[in-house]
Amino acid sequence: MPRHMTVKAIILVLFGILIVHTVSAEIRVYIDEPSYTLSYFEPVTLAVNVEGLTAQEALRGFKIHLDFDETYLEIADISAFQEGTFLSSVGSTQWYALEADQGYIITCSIMGYTPGAVGSGTLFTVDLKAKDQSTGTAGTDVTLSEIILRDPLNQNLLFSSADCNIVINPGVMIYVEPAQEHIYHYDQVTLAVNIEGSQDVSLRGYQIHLDFDDTYLEIAGISAFQEGPFLSSVGSTQWYVLEADEGYIISCAIMGYTPGAFGSGTLFYVTLQAKDQSTGPQGTDVTLSDIVLRDPLNHTVDYISRDGNIVIEPPPYIYTGLKVFLQGPYVTGGSMTYILSDNGYLPLTSPYDANLTLDAFPDVSPRHIVDWITVQLRPSLTGAEEQPQNCFLLDDGTVVDLTGNPALAFDYNGSLEYYLIVRHRNHLEVMSATPIAFTPYPQNYSPADLTQLDSIFGGNVHGVSEVEAGVLALSSGDADQNGVIASPDANFWYTQTGLLFGYFTSDFDLNGVVNTIDLNGFWRTTTGKISQIP
């Protein structure tokens, strides 16, 4: 064969190879739709597809880097990526998605020997959600890069790819605010159902069905719903709420001729109360459904909606406040003397717990510490006492914890109501007449005032003394703390009389001195009184 013919043949073969590869490059990796238009917070599921695979160029596996601008888009987590059916329909696959290289790497391959997948199908899907940022008309791209396609012989396949563009507009959105709220058992929360993005569309009226799981939440009644100002700020409205369809229907419309309401605002409020059931971290949803929006010409208005979620947790602590008086140091005008702390007689070790010793007393200024005191809880009238707490009694009757905080914290054990029991080392012990309501929030506690008439279990005579008109105080003189003021208490006094400048059991007026005033002024006037704690 002539040499020039050999060269020509080689050229023709090479040209043929180029033609084959050009033809084979018809494989395409793309996002199913080239563009989307979303409103704020609207979700979208993108499918990353492949097409053009033949028996000669089958697919065994792929690796794709997917990226998007987190200014505009977000995913919940890696579970937003789901394997498609294209490879798994051929055989068992190894699939994973991970966050890497300022985006996400998705890879999948058929395990073992395989002829590969041919034709067209979905490699994987991803759930994206728009944020509350407008992209403008240019939109924001979801890009596919660093793509590797392998055939059954582990050779690279040639391909082309196409990205996706997403335009995010404000749109009209009906949503619950806040989107998620964490509350404790029996706590209340007020949710606002808002509208936004109606700059280009006016609203004349709406109807919304609101629902929640009554295993976890409840309302006081229809009055729990309150009209918002969005429509009423434009004109007189017709507003109503009714219980229906296992939930509540809320409706409102501007009366008479109106250009409608524009912009953003609150359609209505609803106050919900948690029950004593914890939801777990997933919470429970407050849902909006069957929404109808009408413009001034009674045309429907397109919208998207977002529900609310409430996480109900058992509180770690519950709180109450407390006010009591002691008869011994009481002076007129609702105050007590504080000679023990003023003169340095008050010990840093608790008289109720020898293992409890403080480094220093708390700063309670401008108040003063009168003495140590203990507080206990009782879940029922005759139930077992629990959670004893060493506290300090201040000169105005306020009880504070060892740090000086008047919000007394107790462990939450399933109830928010307890009887309070108060004990002092030489006064009669008392219990509240009724259970006291606690709160999971230290800033919202309501003090139990045991200085008022009828606030003590057993009435206004036994266990307490009326130190001035309408003011009760724990009766002084119970030196042995057996709940009865009797002769043994006087015997204590006889063993200690004459003691000066100290912290003494028979010092019934808490002035640091045991003398006849303690016996005649207190023990003799209170002898025969008994504690009425059942």
Coordinates of C-alpha atoms in Angstrom, one line a residue:
M1 CA 0.0 0.0 0.0
P2 CA 1.4 3.5 -0.9
R3 CA 2.6 5.5 2.0
H4 CA 0.1 8.4 1.3
M5 CA -2.7 5.9 1.4
T6 CA -1.6 4.7 4.9
V7 CA -1.6 8.2 6.3
K8 CA -5.0 8.9 4.8
A9 CA -6.4 5.7 6.3
I10 CA -5.1 6.7 9.7
I11 CA -6.6 10.1 9.4
L12 CA -10.0 8.6 8.4
V13 CA -9.9 6.3 11.4
L14 CA -9.1 9.1 13.8
F15 CA -11.8 11.2 12.3
G16 CA -14.2 8.3 12.8
I17 CA -13.2 8.1 16.5
L18 CA -13.9 11.8 16.9
I19 CA -17.3 11.4 15.3
V20 CA -18.1 8.5 17.6
H21 CA -17.1 10.5 20.7
T22 CA -19.0 13.5 19.5
V23 CA -22.1 11.4 19.1
S24 CA -21.6 9.7 22.4
A25 CA -21.5 13.1 24.2
E26 CA -25.3 13.3 24.1
I27 CA -25.4 12.2 27.8
R28 CA -26.9 15.0 29.8
V29 CA -27.1 15.7 33.6
Y30 CA -29.6 18.4 34.5
I31 CA -32.1 19.7 37.1
D32 CA -35.6 18.8 35.9
E33 CA -36.7 22.4 35.5
P34 CA -34.4 25.1 34.4
S35 CA -36.1 27.7 36.5
Y36 CA -38.5 28.2 39.4
T37 CA -40.3 31.1 40.9
L38 CA -40.8 30.9 44.6
S39 CA -42.3 33.1 47.4
Y40 CA -40.7 33.6 50.7
F41 CA -40.3 30.4 52.7
E42 CA -41.8 28.3 49.9
P43 CA -40.3 24.8 49.5
V44 CA -39.3 23.2 46.3
T45 CA -38.1 19.7 45.4
L46 CA -35.5 19.6 42.6
A47 CA -34.7 16.4 40.7
V48 CA -31.3 15.9 39.3
N49 CA -31.8 13.7 36.2
V50 CA -29.7 12.0 33.6
E51 CA -30.6 11.2 30.0
G52 CA -29.1 9.8 26.8
L53 CA -27.4 6.7 28.3
T54 CA -27.2 3.7 25.8
A55 CA -26.2 0.1 26.2
Q56 CA -22.7 1.1 24.9
E57 CA -22.4 3.9 27.5
A58 CA -24.3 2.6 30.5
L59 CA -24.0 4.2 34.0
R60 CA -22.6 2.4 37.0
G61 CA -22.0 5.4 39.4
F62 CA -21.8 9.1 39.7
K63 CA -20.4 11.9 41.9
I64 CA -21.9 15.4 41.8
H65 CA -21.1 18.6 43.7
L66 CA -24.3 20.6 44.2
D67 CA -24.2 24.2 45.5
F68 CA -26.6 27.1 46.2
D69 CA -26.4 30.5 47.8
E70 CA -27.4 30.2 51.5
T71 CA -28.4 33.9 51.4
Y72 CA -31.5 32.8 49.5
L73 CA -32.0 29.0 50.0
E74 CA -31.6 26.4 52.7
I75 CA -32.0 22.8 53.5
A76 CA -33.2 21.2 56.7
D77 CA -30.2 18.8 56.9
I78 CA -28.6 16.0 54.9
S79 CA -31.9 14.1 54.8
A80 CA -33.0 16.7 52.3
F81 CA -31.1 14.6 49.7
Q82 CA -32.8 11.4 48.7
E83 CA -31.5 8.8 46.3
G84 CA -33.3 8.5 43.0
T85 CA -34.4 5.3 41.4
F86 CA -32.2 5.3 38.3
L87 CA -29.4 3.3 39.7
S88 CA -31.2 1.5 42.5
S89 CA -33.6 0.0 40.0
V90 CA -30.7 -1.9 38.4
G91 CA -29.1 -3.3 41.6
S92 CA -28.1 -2.6 45.2
T93 CA -26.4 0.7 45.5
Q94 CA -24.0 2.5 47.8
W95 CA -25.3 6.0 48.3
Y96 CA -24.3 9.0 50.5
A97 CA -24.5 12.8 50.6
L98 CA -22.2 15.0 52.7
E99 CA -21.6 18.6 53.2
A100 CA -18.2 19.6 51.7
D101 CA -16.4 22.2 49.6
Q102 CA -19.0 24.9 50.5
G103 CA -21.7 22.8 49.1
Y104 CA -22.8 19.1 49.0
I105 CA -21.2 16.1 47.4
I106 CA -23.6 13.4 46.3
T107 CA -22.4 10.0 45.2
C108 CA -24.0 6.7 44.3
S109 CA -22.8 3.5 42.6
I110 CA -24.2 0.1 41.8
M111 CA -22.6 -2.7 43.9
G112 CA -21.0 -5.8 42.3
Y113 CA -21.1 -6.7 38.6
T114 CA -23.6 -4.8 36.6
P115 CA -24.3 -4.0 33.0
G116 CA -25.2 -0.5 34.2
A117 CA -28.2 1.7 33.9
V118 CA -29.4 3.0 30.5
G119 CA -32.0 5.5 29.3
S120 CA -33.1 8.3 31.5
G121 CA -34.1 8.8 35.1
T122 CA -33.6 10.6 38.4
L123 CA -30.2 10.3 40.1
F124 CA -31.3 12.1 43.3
T125 CA -33.7 14.8 44.7
V126 CA -33.1 17.6 47.0
D127 CA -35.6 19.6 49.1
L128 CA -34.8 23.3 49.2
K129 CA -36.7 26.1 50.9
A130 CA -36.6 29.8 50.1
K131 CA -35.6 32.2 52.8
D132 CA -37.1 35.7 53.2
Q133 CA -34.7 37.3 50.8
S134 CA -35.7 38.5 47.4
T135 CA -33.4 37.6 44.5
G136 CA -34.7 40.1 42.1
T137 CA -35.4 39.1 38.5
A138 CA -31.8 37.6 38.1
G139 CA -32.6 34.8 40.5
T140 CA -30.1 32.6 42.2
D141 CA -28.5 29.5 40.7
V142 CA -28.5 25.9 42.0
T143 CA -25.3 24.6 40.3
L144 CA -24.0 21.1 39.4
S145 CA -20.2 20.9 39.2
E146 CA -17.3 18.5 39.4
I147 CA -19.5 15.8 37.9
I148 CA -18.0 12.3 37.4
L149 CA -20.0 9.6 35.5
R150 CA -18.5 6.1 35.4
D151 CA -19.5 3.1 33.2
P152 CA -19.3 -0.6 34.3
L153 CA -15.6 -0.7 33.3
N154 CA -15.0 2.4 35.5
Q155 CA -14.3 4.6 32.5
N156 CA -15.4 8.2 32.4
L157 CA -18.5 9.1 30.3
L158 CA -18.7 12.3 28.4
F159 CA -21.7 14.5 29.3
S160 CA -23.1 18.0 29.3
S161 CA -24.9 19.5 32.3
A162 CA -27.4 22.2 33.0
D163 CA -28.0 24.2 36.2
C164 CA -31.2 25.7 37.6
N165 CA -32.2 29.2 38.4
I166 CA -34.6 30.2 41.2
V167 CA -36.3 33.5 41.5
I168 CA -37.6 34.4 45.0
N169 CA -40.2 37.0 45.3
P170 CA -41.9 38.2 48.5
G171 CA -45.3 36.9 47.3
V172 CA -48.3 36.7 49.7
M173 CA -47.6 34.6 52.7
I174 CA -49.8 33.7 55.7
Y175 CA -47.8 32.4 58.6
V176 CA -47.8 31.8 62.3
E177 CA -45.4 33.9 64.3
P178 CA -43.2 32.8 66.0
A179 CA -42.5 29.9 63.8
Q180 CA -41.5 27.8 66.8
E181 CA -42.0 28.5 70.5
H182 CA -40.7 26.6 73.5
I183 CA -42.9 26.6 76.6
Y184 CA -43.4 24.6 79.8
H185 CA -46.4 22.7 81.1
Y186 CA -49.5 24.8 81.7
D187 CA -47.7 27.9 80.2
Q188 CA -49.6 30.2 77.8
V189 CA -48.3 31.5 74.5
T190 CA -49.9 34.1 72.2
L191 CA -49.4 33.4 68.5
A192 CA -49.9 35.9 65.7
V193 CA -51.2 34.9 62.3
N194 CA -49.6 37.3 60.0
I195 CA -49.7 38.3 56.3
E196 CA -46.8 39.7 54.3
G197 CA -45.9 40.4 50.7
S198 CA -49.2 41.9 49.6
Q199 CA -47.6 45.0 48.2
D200 CA -49.0 44.4 44.8
V201 CA -52.2 42.7 45.8
S202 CA -54.8 44.2 48.2
L203 CA -56.8 42.1 50.7
R204 CA -60.4 42.7 51.5
G205 CA -61.2 39.6 53.5
Y206 CA -60.0 36.1 54.6
Q207 CA -61.1 32.8 56.0
I208 CA -58.7 30.5 57.8
H209 CA -59.1 27.2 59.5
L210 CA -56.8 26.9 62.5
D211 CA -56.2 23.6 64.3
F212 CA -54.0 22.1 67.0
D213 CA -53.6 18.8 68.8
D214 CA -55.7 19.0 72.0
T215 CA -53.6 16.3 73.5
Y216 CA -51.0 19.1 74.1
L217 CA -52.8 22.4 73.8
E218 CA -56.1 24.0 74.8
I219 CA -57.8 27.4 74.7
A220 CA -60.0 29.1 77.2
G221 CA -62.7 29.6 74.6
I222 CA -63.6 31.7 71.6
S223 CA -62.3 34.7 73.5
A224 CA -58.8 33.3 73.0
F225 CA -59.0 34.7 69.5
Q226 CA -58.5 38.4 69.0
E227 CA -58.8 40.3 65.7
G228 CA -55.6 41.8 64.4
P229 CA -55.2 45.4 63.0
F230 CA -54.4 44.5 59.4
L231 CA -57.9 44.8 58.0
S232 CA -59.5 46.9 60.8
S233 CA -56.9 49.7 60.2
V234 CA -58.4 50.2 56.7
G235 CA -62.1 50.2 57.7
S236 CA -64.9 48.7 59.7
T237 CA -64.8 44.9 59.7
Q238 CA -67.0 41.9 60.2
W239 CA -65.1 39.5 62.3
Y240 CA -66.1 36.1 63.7
V241 CA -64.7 32.9 65.1
L242 CA -66.5 29.6 65.4
E243 CA -65.5 26.1 66.4
A244 CA -65.9 23.8 63.4
D245 CA -64.3 20.9 61.6
E246 CA -62.3 19.8 64.6
G247 CA -60.7 23.2 64.8
Y248 CA -61.6 26.8 64.5
I249 CA -62.7 28.9 61.5
I250 CA -61.6 32.6 61.7
S251 CA -63.1 35.0 59.2
C252 CA -62.8 38.7 58.7
A253 CA -63.8 41.2 55.9
I254 CA -63.8 44.9 55.4
M255 CA -67.3 46.3 55.2
G256 CA -68.5 48.5 52.3
Y257 CA -66.4 49.8 49.4
T258 CA -62.7 49.6 50.1
P259 CA -59.4 49.6 48.2
G260 CA -58.3 46.8 50.5
A261 CA -55.3 46.4 52.8
F262 CA -51.7 46.4 51.5
G263 CA -48.4 45.4 52.9
S264 CA -47.8 43.3 56.0
G265 CA -49.5 42.9 59.3
T266 CA -51.4 40.7 61.8
L267 CA -54.7 39.1 60.8
F268 CA -55.5 37.7 64.3
Y269 CA -54.0 36.5 67.5
V270 CA -54.7 33.3 69.4
T271 CA -53.7 32.4 73.0
L272 CA -53.0 28.8 73.6
Q273 CA -52.2 27.0 76.9
A274 CA -50.0 24.0 77.2
K275 CA -51.3 21.0 79.1
D276 CA -49.1 18.7 81.2
Q277 CA -47.9 16.6 78.2
S278 CA -44.4 17.0 76.8
T279 CA -44.2 16.9 73.0
G280 CA -40.5 16.0 72.7
P281 CA -38.2 18.0 70.5
Q282 CA -40.4 17.6 67.4
G283 CA -43.1 19.7 69.1
T284 CA -46.7 19.9 68.0
D285 CA -48.0 21.9 65.1
V286 CA -50.5 24.7 65.0
T287 CA -51.8 24.4 61.4
L288 CA -53.4 26.8 59.0
S289 CA -55.5 25.2 56.3
D290 CA -58.5 25.9 53.9
I291 CA -57.3 29.5 53.6
V292 CA -59.3 31.8 51.3
L293 CA -58.0 35.3 50.6
R294 CA -60.2 37.8 48.7
D295 CA -59.3 41.1 47.0
P296 CA -61.8 44.0 46.7
L297 CA -63.3 42.5 43.6
N298 CA -63.9 39.2 45.4
H299 CA -61.2 37.5 43.4
T300 CA -59.1 34.9 45.2
V301 CA -55.5 35.8 46.1
D302 CA -52.8 33.2 45.7
Y303 CA -50.6 32.6 48.7
I304 CA -48.3 30.2 50.5
S305 CA -48.6 29.4 54.2
R306 CA -46.4 28.4 57.1
D307 CA -47.6 26.6 60.2
G308 CA -46.4 27.2 63.7
N309 CA -44.7 24.7 66.0
I310 CA -44.8 24.6 69.8
V311 CA -42.4 22.5 71.9
I312 CA -43.7 21.7 75.3
E313 CA -41.1 20.8 77.9
P314 CA -41.4 19.8 81.5
P315 CA -39.9 22.7 83.5
P316 CA -36.7 21.8 85.4
Y317 CA -37.8 24.0 88.2
I318 CA -40.9 25.7 89.5
Y319 CA -41.1 28.9 91.5
T320 CA -43.1 30.6 94.1
G321 CA -42.6 33.5 96.5
L322 CA -43.5 33.6 100.2
K323 CA -44.3 36.2 102.9
V324 CA -44.6 35.3 106.6
F325 CA -44.1 37.1 109.9
L326 CA -42.7 35.8 113.2
Q327 CA -44.5 37.0 116.4
G328 CA -41.3 37.3 118.4
P329 CA -39.5 40.0 116.4
Y330 CA -42.6 41.6 115.0
V331 CA -43.1 45.3 115.4
T332 CA -46.1 47.4 114.1
G333 CA -46.3 48.4 110.5
G334 CA -45.5 45.1 108.9
S335 CA -41.8 44.7 109.8
M336 CA -39.6 42.8 112.2
T337 CA -36.4 43.5 114.1
Y338 CA -33.2 42.1 112.8
I339 CA -31.0 42.2 115.9
L340 CA -29.5 38.8 115.4
S341 CA -27.9 39.6 112.0
D342 CA -27.2 43.2 112.9
N343 CA -25.2 42.2 116.0
G344 CA -23.5 39.2 114.4
Y345 CA -25.3 36.6 116.4
L346 CA -26.7 34.8 113.4
P347 CA -24.7 31.7 112.5
L348 CA -23.5 30.8 109.0
T349 CA -24.4 27.1 109.8
S350 CA -28.1 26.4 109.4
P351 CA -29.9 25.5 112.6
Y352 CA -31.9 22.9 110.5
D353 CA -29.0 21.2 108.8
A354 CA -25.6 21.0 110.4
N355 CA -24.0 20.1 107.1
L356 CA -25.0 23.4 105.5
T357 CA -22.5 26.2 106.2
L358 CA -22.2 29.3 104.1
D359 CA -19.1 31.3 103.5
A360 CA -21.1 34.5 103.8
F361 CA -24.6 35.8 104.1
P362 CA -26.3 37.0 100.9
D363 CA -26.6 40.7 100.2
V364 CA -30.3 41.5 100.7
S365 CA -30.0 45.3 101.0
P366 CA -31.9 47.5 101.5
R367 CA -33.6 44.7 103.6
H368 CA -32.1 42.8 106.6
I369 CA -32.0 39.2 107.6
V370 CA -34.2 38.3 110.6
D371 CA -33.3 34.6 110.9
W372 CA -33.0 31.2 109.2
I373 CA -36.3 29.6 108.2
T374 CA -37.4 26.4 106.3
V375 CA -39.9 25.8 103.6
Q376 CA -41.4 22.5 102.5
L377 CA -43.9 21.3 99.9
R378 CA -46.9 19.0 100.4
P379 CA -48.6 17.8 97.2
S380 CA -51.9 17.1 99.0
L381 CA -53.5 18.0 102.3
T382 CA -52.0 15.0 104.1
G383 CA -49.4 13.9 101.6
A384 CA -45.7 13.4 102.4
E385 CA -43.6 16.5 102.7
E386 CA -40.9 17.0 100.1
Q387 CA -38.1 19.3 99.0
P388 CA -37.2 21.0 102.3
Q389 CA -35.3 24.3 101.6
N390 CA -33.3 26.4 104.0
C391 CA -34.1 30.0 103.5
F392 CA -33.7 33.4 105.1
L393 CA -36.6 35.6 106.5
L394 CA -36.2 39.3 105.8
D395 CA -37.5 42.1 108.0
D396 CA -40.4 42.9 105.7
G397 CA -41.6 39.2 105.8
T398 CA -40.1 38.2 102.4
V399 CA -38.5 34.7 102.3
V400 CA -35.4 34.5 100.1
D401 CA -33.2 31.6 99.2
L402 CA -29.5 31.3 100.2
T403 CA -28.5 33.6 97.4
G404 CA -31.0 36.3 98.5
N405 CA -33.4 35.5 95.6
P406 CA -37.1 35.8 96.5
A407 CA -38.1 33.5 93.7
L408 CA -37.9 30.2 95.6
A409 CA -37.0 27.3 93.2
F410 CA -38.1 23.7 93.6
D411 CA -37.7 20.7 91.4
Y412 CA -40.6 20.0 89.0
N413 CA -42.2 16.7 89.9
G414 CA -45.3 16.8 87.8
S415 CA -47.4 19.4 89.6
L416 CA -47.7 23.2 89.7
E417 CA -49.7 23.3 93.0
Y418 CA -48.5 22.6 96.5
Y419 CA -49.3 23.4 100.1
L420 CA -46.5 25.3 101.7
I421 CA -45.2 24.4 105.1
V422 CA -43.1 27.0 107.0
R423 CA -41.0 26.1 110.1
H424 CA -39.0 28.2 112.5
R425 CA -36.7 27.0 115.3
N426 CA -38.9 28.4 118.2
H427 CA -42.2 29.4 116.6
L428 CA -45.1 27.1 115.7
E429 CA -45.0 25.6 112.2
V430 CA -47.8 26.5 109.8
M431 CA -49.2 25.3 106.4
S432 CA -51.0 27.4 103.8
A433 CA -54.8 27.0 103.9
T434 CA -54.9 26.1 100.2
P435 CA -52.5 24.9 97.5
I436 CA -50.2 27.6 96.2
A437 CA -49.9 28.0 92.4
F438 CA -46.3 27.8 91.2
T439 CA -44.9 28.9 87.9
P440 CA -42.1 27.6 85.6
Y441 CA -40.8 31.1 85.2
P442 CA -38.9 32.8 88.0
Q443 CA -39.9 36.3 86.7
N444 CA -43.6 35.5 86.9
Y445 CA -44.0 34.0 90.4
S446 CA -46.8 35.3 92.6
P447 CA -45.8 35.4 96.3
A448 CA -48.0 33.4 98.8
D449 CA -48.9 35.8 101.6
L450 CA -49.3 33.8 104.8
T451 CA -49.7 37.0 106.9
Q452 CA -53.3 37.6 105.8
L453 CA -56.4 36.4 107.6
D454 CA -57.6 32.9 106.5
S455 CA -54.3 32.2 104.8
I456 CA -53.2 29.5 107.3
F457 CA -54.6 26.0 107.5
G458 CA -56.7 25.6 110.6
G459 CA -57.9 29.2 110.9
N460 CA -56.6 32.4 112.5
V461 CA -56.2 31.2 116.1
H462 CA -54.1 28.0 116.4
G463 CA -50.5 28.1 115.2
V464 CA -50.7 31.8 114.6
S465 CA -51.2 35.1 116.5
E466 CA -52.9 38.2 115.2
V467 CA -50.1 40.6 115.9
E468 CA -52.2 43.6 114.7
A469 CA -55.5 43.9 113.1
G470 CA -55.7 41.6 110.1
V471 CA -52.0 40.5 110.3
L472 CA -51.0 37.0 111.2
A473 CA -47.6 35.8 112.5
L474 CA -46.3 32.4 113.5
S475 CA -46.8 32.1 117.3
S476 CA -43.6 32.3 119.4
G477 CA -42.7 30.0 122.2
D478 CA -42.2 26.5 120.8
A479 CA -38.7 25.9 121.9
D480 CA -38.7 22.2 121.5
Q481 CA -40.3 22.3 118.0
N482 CA -42.9 19.6 118.8
G483 CA -45.8 21.7 117.5
V484 CA -47.2 22.5 120.9
I485 CA -46.4 25.5 123.2
A486 CA -46.5 24.0 126.7
S487 CA -44.5 23.5 129.9
P488 CA -41.5 21.7 128.3
D489 CA -40.9 25.0 126.3
A490 CA -40.7 26.9 129.6
N491 CA -38.3 24.3 130.9
F492 CA -36.0 25.2 128.0
W493 CA -36.3 28.8 129.0
Y494 CA -35.3 28.1 132.6
T495 CA -32.1 26.3 131.4
Q496 CA -31.1 29.3 129.2
T497 CA -32.4 32.3 131.1
G498 CA -29.7 34.9 131.6
L499 CA -27.8 34.0 128.5
L500 CA -26.6 37.1 126.6
F501 CA -25.4 38.1 123.2
G502 CA -26.0 34.9 121.2
Y503 CA -28.2 32.6 119.2
F504 CA -30.5 30.8 121.7
T505 CA -33.5 28.5 121.4
S506 CA -35.4 30.2 124.2
D507 CA -34.8 33.7 122.8
F508 CA -38.4 34.0 121.7
D509 CA -38.2 37.6 120.6
L510 CA -34.9 37.1 118.7
N511 CA -32.9 39.9 120.3
G512 CA -29.9 37.8 121.4
V513 CA -30.9 37.7 125.1
V514 CA -32.9 35.2 127.1
N515 CA -34.8 37.0 129.9
T516 CA -38.2 37.3 131.5
I517 CA -39.6 39.1 128.4
D518 CA -39.3 35.9 126.5
L519 CA -41.2 33.9 129.2
N520 CA -43.8 36.5 130.1
G521 CA -44.2 38.4 126.9
F522 CA -44.4 35.4 124.6
W523 CA -44.5 31.9 126.2
R524 CA -47.2 32.8 128.8
T525 CA -49.4 34.5 126.1
T526 CA -49.1 31.7 123.6
T527 CA -49.0 28.6 125.8
G528 CA -51.7 26.1 124.8
K529 CA -51.4 27.0 121.1
I530 CA -50.7 24.1 118.7
S531 CA -49.8 23.7 115.1
Q532 CA -52.7 22.8 112.9
I533 CA -50.7 21.0 110.2
P534 CA -52.7 17.8 109.5

